[in-house]
PDB file of C-alpha atoms and ligand atoms in Angstrom:
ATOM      1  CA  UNK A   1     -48.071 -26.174  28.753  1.00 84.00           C
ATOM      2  CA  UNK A   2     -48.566 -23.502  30.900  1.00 80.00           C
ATOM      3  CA  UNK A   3     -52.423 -23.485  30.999  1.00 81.00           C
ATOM      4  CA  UNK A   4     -52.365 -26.849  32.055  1.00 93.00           C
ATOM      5  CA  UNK A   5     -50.793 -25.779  35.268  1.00 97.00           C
ATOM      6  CA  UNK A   6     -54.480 -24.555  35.797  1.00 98.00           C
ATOM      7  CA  UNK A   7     -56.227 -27.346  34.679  1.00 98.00           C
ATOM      8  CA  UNK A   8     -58.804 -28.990  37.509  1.00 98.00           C
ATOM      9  CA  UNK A   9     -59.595 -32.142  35.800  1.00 98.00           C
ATOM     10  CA  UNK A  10     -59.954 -35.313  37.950  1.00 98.00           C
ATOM     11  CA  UNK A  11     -60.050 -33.435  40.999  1.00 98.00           C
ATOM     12  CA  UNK A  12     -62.906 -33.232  43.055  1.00 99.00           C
ATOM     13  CA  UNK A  13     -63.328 -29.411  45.245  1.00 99.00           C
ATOM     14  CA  UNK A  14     -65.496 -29.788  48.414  1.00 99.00           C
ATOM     15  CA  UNK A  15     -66.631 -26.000  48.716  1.00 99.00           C
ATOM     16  CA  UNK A  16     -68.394 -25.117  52.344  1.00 99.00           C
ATOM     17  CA  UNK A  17     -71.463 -22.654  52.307  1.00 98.00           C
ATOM     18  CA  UNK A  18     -71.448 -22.868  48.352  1.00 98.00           C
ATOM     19  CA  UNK A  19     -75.678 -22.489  47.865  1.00 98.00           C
ATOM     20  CA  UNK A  20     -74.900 -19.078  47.148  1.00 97.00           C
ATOM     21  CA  UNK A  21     -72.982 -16.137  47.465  1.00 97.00           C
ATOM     22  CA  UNK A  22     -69.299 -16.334  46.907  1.00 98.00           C
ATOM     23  CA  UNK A  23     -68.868 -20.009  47.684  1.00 98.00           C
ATOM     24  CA  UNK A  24     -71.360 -21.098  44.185  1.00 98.00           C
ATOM     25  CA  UNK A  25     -69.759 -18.271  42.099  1.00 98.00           C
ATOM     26  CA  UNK A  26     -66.027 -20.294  43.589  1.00 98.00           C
ATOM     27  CA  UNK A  27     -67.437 -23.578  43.360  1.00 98.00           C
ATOM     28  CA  UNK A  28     -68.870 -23.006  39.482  1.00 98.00           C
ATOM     29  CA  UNK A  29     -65.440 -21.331  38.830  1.00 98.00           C
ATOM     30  CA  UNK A  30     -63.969 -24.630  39.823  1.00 98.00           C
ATOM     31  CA  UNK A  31     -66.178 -26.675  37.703  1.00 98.00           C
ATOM     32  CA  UNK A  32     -65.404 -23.912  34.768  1.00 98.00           C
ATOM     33  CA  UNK A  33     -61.555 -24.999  35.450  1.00 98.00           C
ATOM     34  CA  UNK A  34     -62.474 -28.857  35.000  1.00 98.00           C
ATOM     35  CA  UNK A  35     -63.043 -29.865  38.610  1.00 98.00           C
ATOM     36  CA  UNK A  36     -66.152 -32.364  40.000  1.00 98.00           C
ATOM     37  CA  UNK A  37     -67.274 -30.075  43.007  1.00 98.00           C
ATOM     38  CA  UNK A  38     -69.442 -30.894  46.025  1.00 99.00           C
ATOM     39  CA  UNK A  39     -71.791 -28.255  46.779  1.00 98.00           C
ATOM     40  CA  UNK A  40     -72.394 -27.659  50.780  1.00 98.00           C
ATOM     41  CA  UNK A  41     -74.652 -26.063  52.850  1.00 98.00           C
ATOM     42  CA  UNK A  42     -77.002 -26.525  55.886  1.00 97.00           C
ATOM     43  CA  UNK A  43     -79.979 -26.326  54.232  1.00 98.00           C
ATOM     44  CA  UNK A  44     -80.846 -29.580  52.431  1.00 98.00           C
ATOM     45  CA  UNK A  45     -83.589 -27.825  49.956  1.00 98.00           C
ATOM     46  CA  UNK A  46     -81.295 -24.805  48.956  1.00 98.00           C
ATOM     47  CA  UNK A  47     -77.783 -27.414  48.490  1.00 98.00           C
ATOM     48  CA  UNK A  48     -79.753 -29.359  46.431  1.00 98.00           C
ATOM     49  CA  UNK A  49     -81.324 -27.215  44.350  1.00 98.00           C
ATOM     50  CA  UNK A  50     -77.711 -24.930  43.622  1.00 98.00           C
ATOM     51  CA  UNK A  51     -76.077 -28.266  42.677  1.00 98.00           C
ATOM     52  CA  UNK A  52     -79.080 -28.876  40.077  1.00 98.00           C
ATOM     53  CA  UNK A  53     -79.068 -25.533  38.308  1.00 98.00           C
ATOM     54  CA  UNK A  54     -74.670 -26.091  38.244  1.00 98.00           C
ATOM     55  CA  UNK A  55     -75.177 -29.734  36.943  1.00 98.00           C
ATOM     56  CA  UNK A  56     -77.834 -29.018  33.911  1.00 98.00           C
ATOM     57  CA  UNK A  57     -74.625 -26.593  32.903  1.00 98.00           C
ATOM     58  CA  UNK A  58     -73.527 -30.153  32.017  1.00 98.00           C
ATOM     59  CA  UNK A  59     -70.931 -29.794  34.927  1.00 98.00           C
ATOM     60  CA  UNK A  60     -70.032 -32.867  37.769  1.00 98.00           C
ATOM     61  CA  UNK A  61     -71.905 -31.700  41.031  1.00 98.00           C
ATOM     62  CA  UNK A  62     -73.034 -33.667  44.200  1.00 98.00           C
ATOM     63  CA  UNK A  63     -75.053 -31.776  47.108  1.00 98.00           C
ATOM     64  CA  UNK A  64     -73.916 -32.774  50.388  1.00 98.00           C
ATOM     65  CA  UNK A  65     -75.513 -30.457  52.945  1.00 98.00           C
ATOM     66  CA  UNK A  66     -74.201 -30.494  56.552  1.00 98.00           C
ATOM     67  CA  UNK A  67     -73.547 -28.581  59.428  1.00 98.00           C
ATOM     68  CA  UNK A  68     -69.928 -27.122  59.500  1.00 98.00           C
ATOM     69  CA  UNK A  69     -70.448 -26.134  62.821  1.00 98.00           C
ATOM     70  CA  UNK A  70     -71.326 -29.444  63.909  1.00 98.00           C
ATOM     71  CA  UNK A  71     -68.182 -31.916  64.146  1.00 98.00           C
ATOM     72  CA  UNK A  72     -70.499 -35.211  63.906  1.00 98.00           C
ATOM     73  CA  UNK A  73     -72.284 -33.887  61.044  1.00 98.00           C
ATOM     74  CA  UNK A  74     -68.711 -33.285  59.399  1.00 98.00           C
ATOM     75  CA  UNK A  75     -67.486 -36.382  60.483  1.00 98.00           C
ATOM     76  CA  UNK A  76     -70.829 -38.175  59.120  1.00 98.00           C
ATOM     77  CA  UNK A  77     -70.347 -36.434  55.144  1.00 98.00           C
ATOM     78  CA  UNK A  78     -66.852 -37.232  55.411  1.00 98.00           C
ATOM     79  CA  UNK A  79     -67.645 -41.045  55.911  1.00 98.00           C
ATOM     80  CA  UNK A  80     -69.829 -40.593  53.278  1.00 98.00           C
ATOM     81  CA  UNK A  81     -67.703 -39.133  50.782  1.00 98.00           C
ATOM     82  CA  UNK A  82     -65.298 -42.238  52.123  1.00 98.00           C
ATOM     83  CA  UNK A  83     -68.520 -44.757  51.550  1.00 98.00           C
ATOM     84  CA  UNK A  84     -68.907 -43.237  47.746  1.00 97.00           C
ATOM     85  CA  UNK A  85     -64.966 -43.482  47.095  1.00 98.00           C
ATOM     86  CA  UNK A  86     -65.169 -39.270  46.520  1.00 98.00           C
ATOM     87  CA  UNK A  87     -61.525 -38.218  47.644  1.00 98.00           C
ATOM     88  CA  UNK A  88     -61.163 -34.186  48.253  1.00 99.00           C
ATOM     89  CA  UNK A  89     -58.233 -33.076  46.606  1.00 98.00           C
ATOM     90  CA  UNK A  90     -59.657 -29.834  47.326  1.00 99.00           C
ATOM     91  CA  UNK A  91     -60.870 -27.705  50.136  1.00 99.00           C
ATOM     92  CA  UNK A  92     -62.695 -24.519  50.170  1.00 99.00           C
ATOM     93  CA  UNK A  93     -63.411 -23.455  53.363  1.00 99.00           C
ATOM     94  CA  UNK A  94     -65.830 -20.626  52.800  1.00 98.00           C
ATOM     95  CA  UNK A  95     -69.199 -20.770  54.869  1.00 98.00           C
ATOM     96  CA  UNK A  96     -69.318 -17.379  57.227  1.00 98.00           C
ATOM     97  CA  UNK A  97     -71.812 -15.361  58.097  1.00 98.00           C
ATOM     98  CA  UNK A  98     -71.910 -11.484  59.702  1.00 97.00           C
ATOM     99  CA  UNK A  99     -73.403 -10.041  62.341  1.00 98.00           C
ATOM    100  CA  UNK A 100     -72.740  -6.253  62.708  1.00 98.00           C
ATOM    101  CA  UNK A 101     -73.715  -4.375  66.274  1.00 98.00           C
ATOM    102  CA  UNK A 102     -70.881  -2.534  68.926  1.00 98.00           C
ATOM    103  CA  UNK A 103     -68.993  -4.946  70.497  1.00 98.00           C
ATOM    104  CA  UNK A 104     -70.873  -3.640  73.812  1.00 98.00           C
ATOM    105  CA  UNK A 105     -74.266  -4.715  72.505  1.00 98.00           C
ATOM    106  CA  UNK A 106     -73.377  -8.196  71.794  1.00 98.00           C
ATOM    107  CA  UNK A 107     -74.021 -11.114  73.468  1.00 98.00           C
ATOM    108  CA  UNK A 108     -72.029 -14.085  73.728  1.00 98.00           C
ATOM    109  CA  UNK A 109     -73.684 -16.472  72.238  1.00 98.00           C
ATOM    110  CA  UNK A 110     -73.811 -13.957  69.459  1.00 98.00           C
ATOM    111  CA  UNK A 111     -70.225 -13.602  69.592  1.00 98.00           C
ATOM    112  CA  UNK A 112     -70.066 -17.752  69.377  1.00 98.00           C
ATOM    113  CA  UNK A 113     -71.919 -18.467  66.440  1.00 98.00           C
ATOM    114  CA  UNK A 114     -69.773 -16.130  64.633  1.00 98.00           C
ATOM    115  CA  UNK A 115     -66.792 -17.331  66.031  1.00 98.00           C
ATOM    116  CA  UNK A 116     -68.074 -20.960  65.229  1.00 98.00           C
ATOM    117  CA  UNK A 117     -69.322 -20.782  61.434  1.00 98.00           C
ATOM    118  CA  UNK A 118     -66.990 -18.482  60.456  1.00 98.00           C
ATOM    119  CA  UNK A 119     -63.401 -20.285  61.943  1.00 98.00           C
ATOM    120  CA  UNK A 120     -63.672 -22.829  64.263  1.00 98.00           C
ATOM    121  CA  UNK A 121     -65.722 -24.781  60.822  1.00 98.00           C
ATOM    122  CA  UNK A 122     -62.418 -24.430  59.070  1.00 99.00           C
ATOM    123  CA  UNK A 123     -60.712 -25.873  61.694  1.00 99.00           C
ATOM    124  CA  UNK A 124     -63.280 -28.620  61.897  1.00 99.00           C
ATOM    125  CA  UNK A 125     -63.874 -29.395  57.750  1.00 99.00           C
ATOM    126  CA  UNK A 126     -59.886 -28.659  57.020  1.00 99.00           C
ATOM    127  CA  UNK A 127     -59.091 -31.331  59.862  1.00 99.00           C
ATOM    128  CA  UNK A 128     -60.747 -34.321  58.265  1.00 98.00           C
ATOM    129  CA  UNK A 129     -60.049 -33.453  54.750  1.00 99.00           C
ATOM    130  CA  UNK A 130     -56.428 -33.103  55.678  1.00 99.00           C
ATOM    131  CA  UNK A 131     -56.996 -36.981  57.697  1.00 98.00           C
ATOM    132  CA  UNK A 132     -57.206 -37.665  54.236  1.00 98.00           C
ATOM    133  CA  UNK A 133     -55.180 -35.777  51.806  1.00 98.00           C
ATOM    134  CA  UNK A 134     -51.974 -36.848  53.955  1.00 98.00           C
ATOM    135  CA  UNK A 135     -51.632 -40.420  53.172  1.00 98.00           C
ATOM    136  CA  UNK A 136     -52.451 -39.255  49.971  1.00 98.00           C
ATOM    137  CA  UNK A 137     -49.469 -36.491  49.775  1.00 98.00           C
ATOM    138  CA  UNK A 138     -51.087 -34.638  48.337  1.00 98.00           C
ATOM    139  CA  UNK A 139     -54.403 -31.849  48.918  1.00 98.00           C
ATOM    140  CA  UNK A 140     -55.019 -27.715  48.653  1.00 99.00           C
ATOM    141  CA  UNK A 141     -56.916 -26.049  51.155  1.00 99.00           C
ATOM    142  CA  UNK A 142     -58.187 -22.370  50.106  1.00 99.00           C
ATOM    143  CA  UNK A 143     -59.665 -20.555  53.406  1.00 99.00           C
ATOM    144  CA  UNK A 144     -61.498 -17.234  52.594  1.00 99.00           C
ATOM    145  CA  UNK A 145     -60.796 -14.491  54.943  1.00 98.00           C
ATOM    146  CA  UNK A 146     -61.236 -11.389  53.811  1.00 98.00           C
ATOM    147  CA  UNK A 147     -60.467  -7.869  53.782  1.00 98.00           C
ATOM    148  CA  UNK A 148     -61.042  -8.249  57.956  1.00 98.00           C
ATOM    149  CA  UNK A 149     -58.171 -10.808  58.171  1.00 98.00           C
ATOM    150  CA  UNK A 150     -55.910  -7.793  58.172  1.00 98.00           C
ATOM    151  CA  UNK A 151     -58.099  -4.392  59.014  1.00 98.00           C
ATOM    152  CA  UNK A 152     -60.834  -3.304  61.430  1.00 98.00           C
ATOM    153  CA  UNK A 153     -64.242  -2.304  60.813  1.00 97.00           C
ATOM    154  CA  UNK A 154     -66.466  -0.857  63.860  1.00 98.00           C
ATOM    155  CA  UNK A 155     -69.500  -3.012  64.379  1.00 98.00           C
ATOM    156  CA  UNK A 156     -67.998  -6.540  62.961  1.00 98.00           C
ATOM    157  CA  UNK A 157     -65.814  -7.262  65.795  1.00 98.00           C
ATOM    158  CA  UNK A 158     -66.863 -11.490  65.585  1.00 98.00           C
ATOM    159  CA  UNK A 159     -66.459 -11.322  62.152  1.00 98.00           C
ATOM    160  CA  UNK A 160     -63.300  -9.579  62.412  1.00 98.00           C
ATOM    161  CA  UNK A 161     -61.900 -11.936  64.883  1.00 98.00           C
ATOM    162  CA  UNK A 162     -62.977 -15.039  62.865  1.00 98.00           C
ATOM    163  CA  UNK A 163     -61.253 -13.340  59.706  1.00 98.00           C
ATOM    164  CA  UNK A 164     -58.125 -12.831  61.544  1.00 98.00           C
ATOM    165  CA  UNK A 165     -57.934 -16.330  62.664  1.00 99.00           C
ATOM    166  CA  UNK A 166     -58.868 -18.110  59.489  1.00 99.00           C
ATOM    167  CA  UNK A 167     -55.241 -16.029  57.935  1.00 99.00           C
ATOM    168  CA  UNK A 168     -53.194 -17.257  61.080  1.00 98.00           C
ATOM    169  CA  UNK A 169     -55.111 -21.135  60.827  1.00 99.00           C
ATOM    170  CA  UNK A 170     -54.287 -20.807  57.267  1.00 99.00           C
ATOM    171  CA  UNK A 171     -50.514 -20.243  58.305  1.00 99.00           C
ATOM    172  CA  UNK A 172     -50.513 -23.078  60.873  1.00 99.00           C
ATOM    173  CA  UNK A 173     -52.418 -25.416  58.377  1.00 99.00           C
ATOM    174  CA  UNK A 174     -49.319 -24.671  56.277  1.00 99.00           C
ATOM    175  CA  UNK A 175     -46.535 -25.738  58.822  1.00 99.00           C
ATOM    176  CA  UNK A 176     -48.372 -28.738  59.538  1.00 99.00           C
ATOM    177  CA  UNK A 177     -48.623 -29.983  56.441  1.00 99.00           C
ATOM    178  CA  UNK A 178     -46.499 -28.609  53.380  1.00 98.00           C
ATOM    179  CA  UNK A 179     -44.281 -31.286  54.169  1.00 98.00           C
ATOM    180  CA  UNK A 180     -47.361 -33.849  52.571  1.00 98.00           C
ATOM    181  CA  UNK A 181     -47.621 -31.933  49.681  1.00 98.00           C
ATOM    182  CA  UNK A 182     -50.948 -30.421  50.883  1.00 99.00           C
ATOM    183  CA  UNK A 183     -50.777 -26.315  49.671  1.00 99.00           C
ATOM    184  CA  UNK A 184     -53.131 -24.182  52.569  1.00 99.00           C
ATOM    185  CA  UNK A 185     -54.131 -20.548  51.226  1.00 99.00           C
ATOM    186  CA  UNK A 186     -56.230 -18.123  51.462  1.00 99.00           C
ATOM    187  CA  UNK A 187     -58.135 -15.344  49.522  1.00 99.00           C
ATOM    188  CA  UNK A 188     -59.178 -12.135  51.514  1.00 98.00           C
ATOM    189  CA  UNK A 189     -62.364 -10.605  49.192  1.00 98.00           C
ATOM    190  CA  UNK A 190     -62.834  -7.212  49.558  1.00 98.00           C
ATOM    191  CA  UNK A 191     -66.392  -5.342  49.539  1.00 98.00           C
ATOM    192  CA  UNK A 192     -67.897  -7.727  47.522  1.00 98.00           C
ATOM    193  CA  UNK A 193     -71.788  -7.954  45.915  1.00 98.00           C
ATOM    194  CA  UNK A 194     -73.377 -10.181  47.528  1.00 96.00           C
ATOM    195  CA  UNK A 195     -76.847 -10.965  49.873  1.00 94.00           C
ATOM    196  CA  UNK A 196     -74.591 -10.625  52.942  1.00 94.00           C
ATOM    197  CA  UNK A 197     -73.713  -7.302  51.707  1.00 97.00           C
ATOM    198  CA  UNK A 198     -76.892  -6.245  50.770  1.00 97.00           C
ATOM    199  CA  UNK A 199     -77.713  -3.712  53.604  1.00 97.00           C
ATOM    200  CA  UNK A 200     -74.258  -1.762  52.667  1.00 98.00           C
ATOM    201  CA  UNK A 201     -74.656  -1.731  49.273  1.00 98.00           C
ATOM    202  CA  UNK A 202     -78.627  -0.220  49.734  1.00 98.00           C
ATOM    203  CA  UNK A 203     -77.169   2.241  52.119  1.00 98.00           C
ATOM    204  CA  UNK A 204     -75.695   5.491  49.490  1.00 98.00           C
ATOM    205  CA  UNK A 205     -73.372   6.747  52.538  1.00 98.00           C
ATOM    206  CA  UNK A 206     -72.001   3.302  52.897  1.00 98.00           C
ATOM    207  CA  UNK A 207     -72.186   2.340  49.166  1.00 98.00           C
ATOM    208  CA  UNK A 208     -70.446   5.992  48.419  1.00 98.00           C
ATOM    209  CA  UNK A 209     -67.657   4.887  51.024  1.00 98.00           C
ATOM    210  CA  UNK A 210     -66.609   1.720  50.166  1.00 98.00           C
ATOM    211  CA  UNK A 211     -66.025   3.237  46.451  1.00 98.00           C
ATOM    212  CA  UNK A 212     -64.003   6.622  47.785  1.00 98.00           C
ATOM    213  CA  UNK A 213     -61.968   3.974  49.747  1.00 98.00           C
ATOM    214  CA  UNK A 214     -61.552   1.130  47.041  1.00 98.00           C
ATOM    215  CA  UNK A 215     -58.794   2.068  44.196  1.00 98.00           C
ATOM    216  CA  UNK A 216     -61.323   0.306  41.597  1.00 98.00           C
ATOM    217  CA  UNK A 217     -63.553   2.947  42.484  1.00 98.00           C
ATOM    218  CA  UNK A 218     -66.136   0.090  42.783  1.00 98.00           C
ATOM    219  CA  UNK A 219     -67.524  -3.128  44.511  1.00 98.00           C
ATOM    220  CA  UNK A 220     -66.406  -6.438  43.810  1.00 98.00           C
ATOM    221  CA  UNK A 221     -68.502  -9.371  41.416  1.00 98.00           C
ATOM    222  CA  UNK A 222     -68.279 -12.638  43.538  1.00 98.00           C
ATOM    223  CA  UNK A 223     -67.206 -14.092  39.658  1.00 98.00           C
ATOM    224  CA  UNK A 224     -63.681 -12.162  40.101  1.00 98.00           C
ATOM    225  CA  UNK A 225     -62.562 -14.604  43.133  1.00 98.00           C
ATOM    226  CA  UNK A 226     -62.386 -17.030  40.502  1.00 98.00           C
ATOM    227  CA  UNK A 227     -59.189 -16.566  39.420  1.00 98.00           C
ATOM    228  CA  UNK A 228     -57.314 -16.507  42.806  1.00 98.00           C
ATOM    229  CA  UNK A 229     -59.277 -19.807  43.570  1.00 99.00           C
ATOM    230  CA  UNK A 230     -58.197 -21.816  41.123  1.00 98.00           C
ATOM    231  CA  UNK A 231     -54.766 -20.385  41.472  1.00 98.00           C
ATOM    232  CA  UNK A 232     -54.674 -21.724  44.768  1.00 99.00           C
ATOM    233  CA  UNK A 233     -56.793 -24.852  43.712  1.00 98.00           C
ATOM    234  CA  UNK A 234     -54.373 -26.164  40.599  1.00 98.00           C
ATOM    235  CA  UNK A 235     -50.537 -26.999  40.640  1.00 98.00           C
ATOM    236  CA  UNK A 236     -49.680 -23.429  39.422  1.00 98.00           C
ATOM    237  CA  UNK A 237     -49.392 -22.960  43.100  1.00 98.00           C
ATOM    238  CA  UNK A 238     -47.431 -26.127  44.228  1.00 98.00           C
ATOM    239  CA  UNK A 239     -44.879 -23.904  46.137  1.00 98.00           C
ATOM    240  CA  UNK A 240     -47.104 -21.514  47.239  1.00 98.00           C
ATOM    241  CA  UNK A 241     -48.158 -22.179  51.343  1.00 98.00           C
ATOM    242  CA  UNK A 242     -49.522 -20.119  54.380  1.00 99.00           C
ATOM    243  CA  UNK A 243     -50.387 -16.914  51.991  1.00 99.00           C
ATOM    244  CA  UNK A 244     -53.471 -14.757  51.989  1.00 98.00           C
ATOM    245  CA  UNK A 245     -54.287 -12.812  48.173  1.00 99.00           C
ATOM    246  CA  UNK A 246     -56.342  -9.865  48.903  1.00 98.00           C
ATOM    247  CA  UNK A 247     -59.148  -9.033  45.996  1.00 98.00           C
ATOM    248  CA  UNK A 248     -60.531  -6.074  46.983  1.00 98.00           C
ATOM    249  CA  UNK A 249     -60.067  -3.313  44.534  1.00 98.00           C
ATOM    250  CA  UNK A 250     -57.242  -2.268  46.569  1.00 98.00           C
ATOM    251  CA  UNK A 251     -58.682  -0.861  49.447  1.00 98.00           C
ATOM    252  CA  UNK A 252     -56.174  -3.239  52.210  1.00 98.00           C
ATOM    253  CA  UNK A 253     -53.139  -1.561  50.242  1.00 98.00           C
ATOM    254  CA  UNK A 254     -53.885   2.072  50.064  1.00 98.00           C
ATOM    255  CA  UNK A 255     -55.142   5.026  53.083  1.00 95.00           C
TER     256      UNK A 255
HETATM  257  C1  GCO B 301     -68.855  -5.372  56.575  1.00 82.13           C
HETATM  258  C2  GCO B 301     -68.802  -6.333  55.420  1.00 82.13           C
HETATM  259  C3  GCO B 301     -67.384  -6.864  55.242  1.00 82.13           C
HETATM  260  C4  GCO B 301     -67.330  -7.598  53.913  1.00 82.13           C
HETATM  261  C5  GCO B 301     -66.038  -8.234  53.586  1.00 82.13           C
HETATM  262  C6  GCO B 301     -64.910  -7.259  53.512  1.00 82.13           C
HETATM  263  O1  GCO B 301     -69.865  -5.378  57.289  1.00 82.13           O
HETATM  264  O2  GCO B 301     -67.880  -4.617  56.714  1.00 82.13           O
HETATM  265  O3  GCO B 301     -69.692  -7.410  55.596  1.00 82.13           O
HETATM  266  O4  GCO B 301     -67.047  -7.697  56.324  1.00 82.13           O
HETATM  267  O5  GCO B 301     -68.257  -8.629  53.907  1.00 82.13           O
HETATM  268  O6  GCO B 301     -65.760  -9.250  54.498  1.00 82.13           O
HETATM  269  O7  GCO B 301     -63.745  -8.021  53.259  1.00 82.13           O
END
């Protein structure tokens, strides 16, 4: 049956920087579609506590908080996951931050931690995960870009950079390993509401911008990557490899 092709049940989604934001709305979205998820973050208190309010929703949830910028503490959940017999058939790679200031202003560390959260943790996270979905032969990775993995912004340039790498690692996670059966994706969210976005969304000019430019004429709800996520999550998308599905209202496919 064609639901079924959506169906999540007996797979387990590890979702990165899932606390909040658009990484819990994904990850309970996942557990809506049937999946166990593990909830990350790098706060202990705040993984913990997101992974109780999912779990008294009756769904499966484990916390595993670690540092996706940190390859031992990746390594280390990993080998715990491994301990507890939890395989991932299912990677979200979503933990990012922003930093906004001219590209003249910043400094390089600044640059860095951008740089390091927001890509090189996909690289990190989707390179154990993938240790283990290839004996397996099977595995889905779904990186989130965003509306920045295609267009320019003034004042995001790290962010921007990071964006535009996780759509090309996406594509080079895909040669490497369609040929195990392992599906890499991405989804590229538009203006979205969330607490990252908070400072746009308070600011009318900005706020009035973002819904002259967006077809939808609004902002995005961090439920609406949902869909897309378990697209890429379930075997409705067993062929599909190296692509990026834009929600944004519109605004990457219109001047
Ligand atoms: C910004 C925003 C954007 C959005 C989103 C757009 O400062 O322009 O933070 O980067 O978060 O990524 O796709």
């Amino acid at each position: 049956m064609t639901q079924d092709l959506f169906n999540l049940e007996g797979r387990t989604a590890l979702v990165t920087g899932s606390s909040r934001g658009l990484g819990n709305a994904i990850a309970r979205g996942l557990a809506e579609a049937g999946a166990s998820v593990v909830l990350n973050g790098v706060n202990r208190q705040a993984c913990e506590a997101a992974a109780r309010e999912l779990a008294s929703h009756g769904f499966s949830v484990r916390a595993l908080p670690f540092d996706v910028t940190e390859e031992v503490s990746v390594t280390r959940a990993f080998e715990v996951l491994d301990g507890e017999g939890i395989a991932i058939d299912i990677l979200v790679n979503n933990a990012g931050i922003q930093l906004r200031k001219p590209i003249v202003e910043l400094a390089v560390s600044e640059w860095q931690r951008v740089i390091d959260t927001n890509l090189t943790s996909a690289f990190i996270v989707g390179r154990e995960a993938a240790r283990r979905m290839i004996p397996r032969k099977r595995g889905k990775v779904v990186n989130i870009g965003s509306l920045m993995s295609g267009l320019g912004r003034a004042t995001v340039a790290p962010y921007t950079a990071a964006k535009g790498g996780i759509k090309l690692l996406t594509q080079a996670m895909a040669a490497e390993w369609a040929a195990h059966n392992i599906q890499a994706n991405a989804i590229g969210p538009g203006y979205m509401l969330t607490d990252m976005n908070q400072a746009l969304i308070d600011n009318p000019d900005f706020d009035g911008w973002v819904k002259g430019r967006t077809p939808s004429r609004r902002w995005g709800r961090p439920e609406e990557l949902v869909g897309a996520a378990v697209f890429l999550s379930s075997e409705a998308s067993n062929y599909v490899n190296g692509q990026i599905i834009y929600v944004d209202g519109g605004m990457s496919a219109v001047l």
